Amino acid sequence: MSSSDYLIVRPEKAGWLDLLHLLIFRPRLSECEFIDMSVSHDAKLYDQPPFVMVLSLVLQKFFLLIEKPLRIFGHVVEFPFNLVFVNGGLFGLLLKIITFSVVIPKEGTETWWTFLGLMDPRLDLTKSSSLITYLPQFGAIKTVFGVDLLELLLMASKVAYENAAVVEYAVTKRWKMNFVGFYECWNKFTKTYGSQAYIFTDTAKDASMIVVSFQGTAFWDAKDYVTDVDFSFLSMGKMGRVHIGLLKALGLQDEKDYVKGWPKDYTGDADKIPVYYVVREQLRTLIQAHPNAKIIFTGHSMGAALSSIYPALLSLHEETDILDKTAGILNNGRLRPGDETFGNYMVDLLKGKYCLRVTYRYDIIVRIPFDNPFFQFKHFGKCIYYRSWYHGEVVMQEPNRNYFDLRYFPNMYYTQFKDFFTSLLILPIKEGKEYRETVPSLIYRAIGFAIPGVPCHSPRDYLNAIKLGKVTISDEEIV
């Protein structure tokens, strides 16, 4: 018998006529062959599926349909952009063609960046601490390196999208910190090494900070998009309901039973160890080697959600040594990881630690899965909400909570136009060449003219907000 409530959507079992039937006749979800569910609490809520459930299924089927073409298309698109980038721009490329010294980009090396990385190839950190004015656990970081901690963490979450060579280059050559390792780990359900994370410390000896950064939604990975728009959940006992796609990405072994799904020790194939267990083993070693260090979890998008769930799994396995060394979670662009019970559990678990997320404008990913009676997903922790690159405030909840509120659409389109033309024409002049837009970034921004809120998810805008923002946050506001 299962120890968990669950609702699992299986788009591969649903035909297009099934979705049409679901939309028109709205049968009980328990009667649908493409829904696995066992819900004991508020079961009547699932008698009549809302329209967004159909939308979720349609999007999942669409992404699964284009999985291979999207991956091939991504490679074709990234090659010419990388060719120009690694050769110093168009002029540099022409010069190298003339001198027969063209660098050919190769995947898996420093010469190949993802499309997200090409949208914002900045790696240098601001030598200031304008945003967080008081973080006692990390005082040594500011003394030694003179950088803004939150900017470092957002930069680390942006770099997590790159390959191991680029990540190591960023950590060691640009930030002058200590690279521990990059990990590509097995997801049992997608049957891919699709879960990535990396770890670094501020110094090689007697470090004061250990950073774990999880990769978010890969730009050309359709399965990651399926995870983003999948509203399935698994009950984790007293922890509440958690987004099942995120649990699978971390290493869930049984999708219908969290006790069986999270054995304390992994006993499967040695070459298919999930990211949760790989990172946990590294942390066990690091806290022994660096007794004065504090651990912080970060990420962007799906990576932000993974970083927000990870401490709960440590708690499940009573990893008190690691939790005692954990300073907290600081992430950005996070999709909702669980329900209110899960959020309350995390707030209690991180009591006295840092629990902070950053949201830029109308970021669409931050507003899914939905916070309503049917889906019951909610954010937890304090949020730095930026209404623009320059103005932010500490809030508990962003405006336009579930994105589709028509009252916000006029302003969403207005801010889309404003951000596009400001970034293109004004920001580089006002703030300097560091803020000059790349062609991939402008292409991404243009998506917002059709779907406002998509460009707000760009790591570039999050970094701009942190670098230019005027918010000052006290230690009390962060906790």
Coordinates of C-alpha atoms in Angstrom, one line a residue:
M1 CA 0.0 0.0 0.0
S2 CA 1.3 3.4 -0.9
S3 CA 2.3 5.9 1.9
S4 CA 1.5 8.8 -0.4
D5 CA -1.2 10.7 -2.1
Y6 CA -0.3 11.4 -5.7
L7 CA -1.6 12.8 -9.0
I8 CA 0.5 11.9 -12.0
V9 CA -0.3 13.1 -15.5
R10 CA 0.9 10.9 -18.3
P11 CA 0.7 12.8 -21.6
E12 CA 2.2 10.0 -23.6
K13 CA -1.0 8.0 -22.9
A14 CA -3.4 10.8 -23.9
G15 CA -4.5 11.2 -27.5
W16 CA -5.6 14.5 -29.0
L17 CA -9.2 13.3 -29.0
D18 CA -8.9 12.4 -25.3
L19 CA -7.9 16.0 -24.6
L20 CA -10.8 17.3 -26.6
H21 CA -13.1 15.0 -24.6
L22 CA -11.6 16.2 -21.4
L23 CA -12.1 19.9 -22.4
I24 CA -15.7 19.5 -23.6
F25 CA -17.2 16.9 -21.3
R26 CA -14.9 17.3 -18.3
P27 CA -15.0 13.8 -16.9
R28 CA -13.6 13.0 -13.5
L29 CA -9.9 12.8 -13.6
S30 CA -10.0 9.3 -11.9
E31 CA -11.8 8.1 -15.0
C32 CA -9.1 9.2 -17.4
E33 CA -6.6 6.6 -18.5
F34 CA -3.8 9.1 -18.7
I35 CA -4.2 10.2 -15.1
D36 CA -2.9 8.1 -12.1
M37 CA -4.2 9.4 -8.9
S38 CA -4.7 8.5 -5.2
V39 CA -6.0 11.5 -3.4
S40 CA -7.6 11.2 0.1
H41 CA -7.7 14.8 1.0
D42 CA -10.1 17.2 -0.7
A43 CA -10.7 14.5 -3.4
K44 CA -13.8 16.3 -4.7
L45 CA -11.6 19.1 -6.0
Y46 CA -10.4 16.7 -8.7
D47 CA -13.9 15.8 -10.0
Q48 CA -13.9 18.7 -12.5
P49 CA -10.6 19.4 -14.1
P50 CA -10.0 23.1 -14.9
F51 CA -9.1 24.4 -18.3
V52 CA -5.4 24.8 -17.4
M53 CA -5.2 21.1 -16.8
V54 CA -6.0 20.6 -20.5
L55 CA -3.5 23.3 -21.4
S56 CA -0.9 21.6 -19.4
L57 CA -1.5 18.3 -21.2
V58 CA -1.5 20.0 -24.6
L59 CA 1.9 21.7 -23.8
Q60 CA 3.4 18.5 -22.5
K61 CA 2.4 16.5 -25.6
F62 CA 3.7 19.3 -27.8
F63 CA 7.1 19.4 -26.1
L64 CA 7.4 15.6 -26.3
L65 CA 6.5 15.8 -30.0
I66 CA 9.3 18.3 -30.8
E67 CA 11.9 16.8 -28.5
K68 CA 14.4 15.6 -31.1
P69 CA 13.8 18.4 -33.7
L70 CA 14.2 21.0 -31.0
R71 CA 17.5 19.5 -29.8
I72 CA 18.9 19.4 -33.4
F73 CA 17.6 22.9 -34.1
G74 CA 19.3 24.1 -30.9
H75 CA 22.7 22.7 -32.1
V76 CA 22.3 24.3 -35.5
V77 CA 21.4 27.7 -33.9
E78 CA 24.2 27.7 -31.3
F79 CA 27.1 26.8 -33.6
P80 CA 27.1 30.1 -35.6
F81 CA 26.6 32.2 -32.5
N82 CA 29.4 30.5 -30.8
L83 CA 31.6 30.8 -33.9
V84 CA 31.2 34.6 -33.8
F85 CA 31.5 34.8 -30.0
V86 CA 34.7 32.8 -29.5
N87 CA 36.4 34.6 -32.4
G88 CA 35.8 38.0 -30.9
G89 CA 32.6 39.1 -32.8
L90 CA 32.0 39.6 -36.5
F91 CA 35.0 41.8 -37.1
G92 CA 37.2 39.4 -35.2
L93 CA 35.9 36.5 -37.1
L94 CA 36.6 38.2 -40.4
L95 CA 40.1 39.0 -39.3
K96 CA 40.8 35.4 -38.3
I97 CA 39.4 34.1 -41.6
I98 CA 41.9 36.3 -43.4
T99 CA 44.7 35.1 -41.1
F100 CA 43.6 31.5 -41.2
S101 CA 43.3 31.4 -37.4
V102 CA 39.6 30.8 -36.9
V103 CA 38.6 29.0 -33.7
I104 CA 36.0 26.3 -34.3
P105 CA 33.7 25.9 -31.4
K106 CA 33.4 22.4 -30.0
E107 CA 30.7 21.1 -27.6
G108 CA 32.0 20.3 -24.1
T109 CA 34.8 22.8 -24.2
E110 CA 35.2 26.5 -23.2
T111 CA 34.5 27.4 -26.9
W112 CA 30.8 26.3 -26.7
W113 CA 28.3 28.2 -24.7
T114 CA 24.5 27.5 -24.5
F115 CA 22.0 29.9 -26.0
L116 CA 21.2 31.2 -22.5
G117 CA 24.9 31.8 -21.9
L118 CA 25.2 33.7 -25.2
M119 CA 22.3 35.8 -24.1
D120 CA 24.4 37.1 -21.3
P121 CA 28.1 36.1 -21.4
R122 CA 29.1 38.3 -18.6
L123 CA 31.1 36.6 -15.9
D124 CA 32.8 39.4 -13.9
L125 CA 31.4 40.4 -10.5
T126 CA 30.7 43.9 -9.2
K127 CA 33.2 44.9 -6.5
S128 CA 30.5 46.1 -4.2
S129 CA 27.9 45.0 -1.7
S130 CA 25.0 47.3 -2.4
L131 CA 22.2 44.8 -2.0
I132 CA 22.7 42.7 1.1
T133 CA 24.1 44.9 3.8
Y134 CA 24.5 42.3 6.5
L135 CA 25.2 38.6 6.1
P136 CA 27.3 37.5 9.1
Q137 CA 27.9 34.0 7.9
F138 CA 29.7 35.3 4.8
G139 CA 31.6 38.3 6.2
A140 CA 34.9 36.7 5.1
I141 CA 33.7 36.5 1.5
K142 CA 33.2 40.2 1.4
T143 CA 36.5 40.9 3.1
V144 CA 38.5 38.7 0.8
F145 CA 36.8 39.2 -2.5
G146 CA 34.8 42.4 -2.1
V147 CA 31.9 41.1 -4.1
D148 CA 28.1 41.2 -3.7
L149 CA 27.1 37.8 -2.4
L150 CA 23.7 37.7 -4.0
E151 CA 25.2 38.8 -7.3
L152 CA 27.7 35.9 -7.0
L153 CA 24.9 33.4 -6.4
L154 CA 22.8 34.7 -9.3
M155 CA 25.9 34.5 -11.5
A156 CA 26.5 31.0 -10.2
S157 CA 22.9 30.0 -11.1
K158 CA 23.4 31.5 -14.6
V159 CA 26.6 29.6 -15.2
A160 CA 25.0 26.3 -14.2
Y161 CA 23.5 26.1 -17.7
E162 CA 27.0 25.7 -19.2
N163 CA 29.2 22.7 -19.7
A164 CA 31.8 21.6 -17.1
A165 CA 34.7 23.4 -18.9
V166 CA 32.9 26.7 -19.0
V167 CA 31.8 26.4 -15.4
E168 CA 35.3 25.6 -14.2
Y169 CA 36.7 28.5 -16.2
A170 CA 34.2 30.9 -14.6
V171 CA 34.9 29.7 -11.1
T172 CA 38.7 29.5 -11.2
K173 CA 39.7 32.1 -13.8
R174 CA 37.1 34.8 -13.4
W175 CA 35.9 34.5 -9.8
K176 CA 39.2 33.2 -8.5
M177 CA 37.5 30.7 -6.3
N178 CA 37.9 26.9 -5.8
F179 CA 36.1 24.5 -8.2
V180 CA 35.0 21.3 -6.6
G181 CA 33.1 19.5 -9.3
F182 CA 30.5 19.4 -12.0
Y183 CA 28.0 16.6 -12.0
E184 CA 25.7 15.2 -14.7
C185 CA 23.4 12.8 -13.1
W186 CA 20.8 10.1 -14.0
N187 CA 17.1 10.7 -14.1
K188 CA 15.4 7.3 -13.9
F189 CA 12.1 8.5 -15.4
T190 CA 13.5 10.5 -18.4
K191 CA 16.3 7.9 -18.8
T192 CA 18.8 10.7 -19.4
Y193 CA 21.7 12.3 -17.6
G194 CA 19.6 15.4 -17.5
S195 CA 20.1 16.6 -13.9
Q196 CA 23.2 18.9 -13.5
A197 CA 24.7 20.6 -10.6
Y198 CA 28.1 21.9 -9.6
I199 CA 29.9 22.9 -6.4
F200 CA 32.5 25.4 -5.5
T201 CA 34.1 27.0 -2.4
D202 CA 35.4 30.5 -1.9
T203 CA 38.9 29.1 -1.1
A204 CA 40.7 25.8 -1.5
K205 CA 41.7 25.7 2.2
D206 CA 39.6 26.6 5.2
A207 CA 36.7 27.8 3.1
S208 CA 33.9 29.9 4.6
M209 CA 31.3 29.1 1.9
I210 CA 30.3 26.1 0.0
V211 CA 27.9 26.8 -3.0
V212 CA 25.7 24.2 -4.6
S213 CA 24.2 25.5 -7.9
F214 CA 21.6 23.4 -9.7
Q215 CA 21.0 23.8 -13.5
G216 CA 17.6 25.1 -14.5
T217 CA 15.5 24.4 -17.7
A218 CA 17.9 23.8 -20.6
F219 CA 16.9 26.0 -23.5
W220 CA 16.7 23.2 -26.1
D221 CA 15.6 20.4 -23.8
A222 CA 11.9 19.6 -24.4
K223 CA 11.8 17.2 -21.4
D224 CA 12.8 20.1 -19.1
Y225 CA 9.8 22.1 -20.5
V226 CA 7.6 19.1 -19.8
T227 CA 8.7 19.2 -16.2
D228 CA 8.0 23.0 -16.0
V229 CA 4.4 22.7 -17.2
D230 CA 3.6 19.4 -15.5
F231 CA 1.4 20.0 -12.4
S232 CA 1.7 16.4 -11.0
F233 CA 2.4 16.0 -7.3
L234 CA 3.5 13.5 -4.7
S235 CA 2.6 13.7 -1.0
M236 CA 5.7 13.5 1.2
G237 CA 3.9 12.9 4.5
K238 CA 4.3 15.7 7.0
M239 CA 6.3 17.7 4.4
G240 CA 3.2 18.1 2.2
R241 CA 2.8 17.8 -1.6
V242 CA 5.9 18.4 -3.8
H243 CA 6.1 18.8 -7.6
I244 CA 6.8 15.3 -8.8
G245 CA 8.9 16.3 -11.8
L246 CA 11.3 18.1 -9.6
L247 CA 11.5 15.1 -7.3
K248 CA 12.3 12.9 -10.3
A249 CA 15.0 15.3 -11.4
L250 CA 16.6 15.1 -7.9
G251 CA 16.5 11.3 -7.9
L252 CA 13.1 9.9 -6.9
Q253 CA 13.0 6.1 -7.3
D254 CA 9.2 5.4 -6.8
E255 CA 6.8 8.0 -8.1
K256 CA 3.8 6.7 -6.0
D257 CA 5.5 6.2 -2.6
Y258 CA 7.8 8.7 -1.1
V259 CA 9.2 6.3 1.5
K260 CA 10.2 3.8 -1.2
G261 CA 11.1 6.7 -3.5
W262 CA 13.7 8.1 -1.2
P263 CA 15.9 5.3 0.3
K264 CA 18.5 6.7 2.6
D265 CA 21.3 5.1 0.5
Y266 CA 21.2 4.5 -3.2
T267 CA 21.9 0.9 -4.2
G268 CA 21.4 1.1 -8.0
D269 CA 23.9 1.2 -10.8
A270 CA 27.1 3.0 -9.9
D271 CA 27.1 4.9 -13.2
K272 CA 23.5 6.1 -12.7
I273 CA 23.6 7.8 -9.3
P274 CA 21.0 10.6 -9.0
V275 CA 22.1 14.1 -8.3
Y276 CA 20.7 14.1 -4.7
Y277 CA 23.0 11.3 -3.6
V278 CA 26.0 12.6 -5.6
V279 CA 25.8 16.1 -4.1
R280 CA 25.1 14.8 -0.6
E281 CA 28.3 12.7 -0.7
Q282 CA 30.3 15.7 -1.8
L283 CA 28.9 17.8 1.0
R284 CA 29.7 15.1 3.6
T285 CA 33.3 15.3 2.5
L286 CA 33.4 19.1 2.2
I287 CA 32.1 19.9 5.7
Q288 CA 34.9 17.6 7.1
A289 CA 37.5 19.4 5.0
H290 CA 36.1 22.9 5.8
P291 CA 34.7 22.9 9.3
N292 CA 34.1 26.7 9.3
A293 CA 32.2 26.7 6.0
K294 CA 28.5 27.4 5.5
I295 CA 26.5 25.7 2.7
I296 CA 24.2 27.7 0.4
F297 CA 22.0 26.3 -2.3
T298 CA 21.1 28.3 -5.4
G299 CA 19.7 28.0 -8.9
H300 CA 17.6 29.7 -11.5
S301 CA 14.2 28.5 -12.9
M302 CA 13.9 24.8 -12.3
G303 CA 17.3 24.9 -10.7
A304 CA 15.9 27.3 -8.1
A305 CA 13.1 24.9 -7.3
L306 CA 15.6 22.0 -7.0
S307 CA 17.7 24.0 -4.6
S308 CA 14.6 24.8 -2.6
I309 CA 13.6 21.1 -2.2
Y310 CA 17.1 19.7 -1.5
P311 CA 17.3 20.6 2.2
A312 CA 13.9 18.9 2.8
L313 CA 15.4 15.6 1.5
L314 CA 18.4 16.1 3.8
S315 CA 15.9 16.5 6.6
L316 CA 14.0 13.3 5.5
H317 CA 17.3 11.4 5.9
E318 CA 18.2 13.2 9.1
E319 CA 21.4 14.5 7.6
T320 CA 21.9 16.9 10.6
D321 CA 25.6 17.4 10.1
I322 CA 24.9 18.9 6.6
L323 CA 21.8 20.8 7.7
D324 CA 23.7 22.4 10.7
K325 CA 26.3 23.7 8.2
T326 CA 23.6 25.0 5.8
A327 CA 23.2 28.8 5.8
G328 CA 20.1 28.6 3.6
I329 CA 18.8 29.0 0.0
L330 CA 19.1 32.1 -2.2
N331 CA 17.8 31.6 -5.7
N332 CA 15.9 33.4 -8.6
G333 CA 13.2 32.8 -11.1
R334 CA 11.8 29.9 -9.1
L335 CA 8.8 27.9 -10.2
R336 CA 6.6 26.7 -7.2
P337 CA 8.1 23.6 -5.7
G338 CA 5.2 22.4 -3.5
D339 CA 2.0 23.2 -1.5
E340 CA 1.5 25.4 1.6
T341 CA 2.3 22.5 3.9
F342 CA 5.6 22.0 2.2
G343 CA 6.3 25.7 2.4
N344 CA 5.6 25.8 6.1
Y345 CA 7.8 22.8 6.6
M346 CA 10.7 24.5 4.8
V347 CA 10.3 27.7 6.7
D348 CA 10.5 25.8 10.0
L349 CA 13.4 23.8 8.7
L350 CA 15.3 26.9 7.7
K351 CA 14.3 28.9 10.8
G352 CA 17.3 31.1 11.7
K353 CA 18.8 30.6 8.2
Y354 CA 18.3 32.4 4.9
C355 CA 15.3 31.7 2.7
L356 CA 15.2 34.2 -0.1
R357 CA 14.2 34.3 -3.7
V358 CA 14.3 37.0 -6.4
T359 CA 11.6 37.7 -9.0
Y360 CA 11.9 40.0 -12.0
R361 CA 8.6 41.7 -13.1
Y362 CA 6.1 39.3 -14.7
D363 CA 8.4 36.2 -15.0
I364 CA 6.0 33.5 -16.2
I365 CA 7.9 30.6 -14.7
V366 CA 7.6 32.1 -11.2
R367 CA 3.8 31.9 -11.5
I368 CA 3.6 28.2 -12.3
P369 CA 2.4 25.6 -11.2
F370 CA -0.7 27.5 -10.2
D371 CA -1.6 28.7 -6.7
N372 CA -5.3 27.9 -6.6
P373 CA -7.6 25.4 -4.9
F374 CA -7.1 22.8 -7.6
F375 CA -3.3 22.7 -7.9
Q376 CA -2.5 24.2 -4.4
F377 CA 1.1 25.1 -5.3
K378 CA 2.6 28.0 -3.3
H379 CA 5.9 29.8 -2.9
F380 CA 7.6 30.1 0.5
G381 CA 10.1 32.5 1.9
K382 CA 10.7 36.2 1.4
C383 CA 10.9 37.6 -2.1
I384 CA 12.9 40.5 -3.6
Y385 CA 10.4 41.6 -6.3
Y386 CA 11.8 43.9 -9.0
R387 CA 9.3 46.1 -10.8
S388 CA 12.2 47.3 -13.0
W389 CA 16.0 46.9 -13.1
Y390 CA 16.3 49.8 -10.7
H391 CA 13.5 49.4 -8.2
G392 CA 12.8 46.4 -5.9
E393 CA 11.0 45.6 -2.7
V394 CA 10.8 42.8 -0.2
V395 CA 7.4 41.0 -0.5
M396 CA 5.8 37.7 0.4
Q397 CA 3.8 37.5 -2.9
E398 CA 4.3 38.9 -6.4
P399 CA 1.4 40.6 -8.3
N400 CA -0.4 38.6 -11.0
R401 CA -0.1 35.5 -8.9
N402 CA -1.2 33.0 -11.6
Y403 CA -0.2 34.9 -14.8
F404 CA -3.6 34.7 -16.6
D405 CA -5.2 37.6 -14.7
L406 CA -6.4 39.9 -17.6
R407 CA -6.2 43.0 -15.4
Y408 CA -2.4 42.7 -15.6
F409 CA -2.0 42.1 -19.4
P410 CA -1.9 45.8 -20.4
N411 CA 0.9 46.5 -18.0
M412 CA 2.7 43.3 -19.0
Y413 CA 2.7 44.4 -22.6
Y414 CA 3.8 47.9 -21.7
T415 CA 6.7 46.6 -19.6
Q416 CA 7.7 44.3 -22.5
F417 CA 8.0 47.2 -24.9
K418 CA 9.7 49.3 -22.3
D419 CA 12.3 46.6 -21.4
F420 CA 13.0 45.8 -25.1
F421 CA 13.7 49.3 -26.2
T422 CA 15.4 50.4 -23.0
S423 CA 17.8 47.4 -23.2
L424 CA 18.5 48.1 -26.9
L425 CA 18.8 51.9 -26.9
I426 CA 19.2 53.4 -23.4
L427 CA 20.8 50.9 -21.0
P428 CA 24.2 50.6 -22.8
I429 CA 24.5 54.4 -23.0
K430 CA 23.4 55.0 -19.4
E431 CA 25.2 52.2 -17.7
G432 CA 28.1 51.3 -20.0
K433 CA 29.1 48.7 -22.6
E434 CA 28.7 45.9 -20.0
Y435 CA 24.9 46.3 -20.5
R436 CA 25.0 46.1 -24.3
E437 CA 22.5 43.5 -25.5
T438 CA 23.6 40.4 -27.5
V439 CA 21.7 39.2 -30.6
P440 CA 20.5 36.1 -28.7
S441 CA 19.2 38.2 -25.9
L442 CA 17.3 40.5 -28.3
I443 CA 15.8 37.4 -30.0
Y444 CA 14.7 36.1 -26.6
R445 CA 13.2 39.5 -25.7
A446 CA 11.2 39.5 -28.9
I447 CA 9.2 36.5 -27.7
G448 CA 7.6 38.8 -25.2
F449 CA 5.7 40.6 -27.9
A450 CA 3.7 37.4 -28.3
I451 CA 3.9 36.0 -24.7
P452 CA 4.7 38.7 -22.2
G453 CA 6.5 37.5 -19.2
V454 CA 8.8 35.1 -21.0
P455 CA 11.7 37.6 -21.4
C456 CA 11.4 38.5 -17.7
H457 CA 12.7 35.0 -17.0
S458 CA 16.1 35.7 -18.6
P459 CA 19.1 35.4 -16.2
R460 CA 20.3 38.6 -17.8
D461 CA 17.4 40.6 -16.4
Y462 CA 18.0 39.1 -13.0
L463 CA 21.6 40.1 -13.0
N464 CA 20.8 43.6 -14.3
A465 CA 18.3 44.0 -11.4
I466 CA 20.9 42.9 -8.8
K467 CA 23.7 45.0 -10.3
L468 CA 21.5 48.1 -10.8
G469 CA 18.9 47.7 -8.1
K470 CA 18.5 50.0 -5.1
V471 CA 17.1 47.6 -2.6
T472 CA 19.0 47.3 0.7
I473 CA 18.0 44.2 2.7
S474 CA 18.7 43.7 6.4
D475 CA 19.4 40.3 7.9
E476 CA 16.0 40.3 9.6
E477 CA 14.2 40.7 6.3
I478 CA 16.1 37.8 4.7
V479 CA 15.3 35.2 7.5

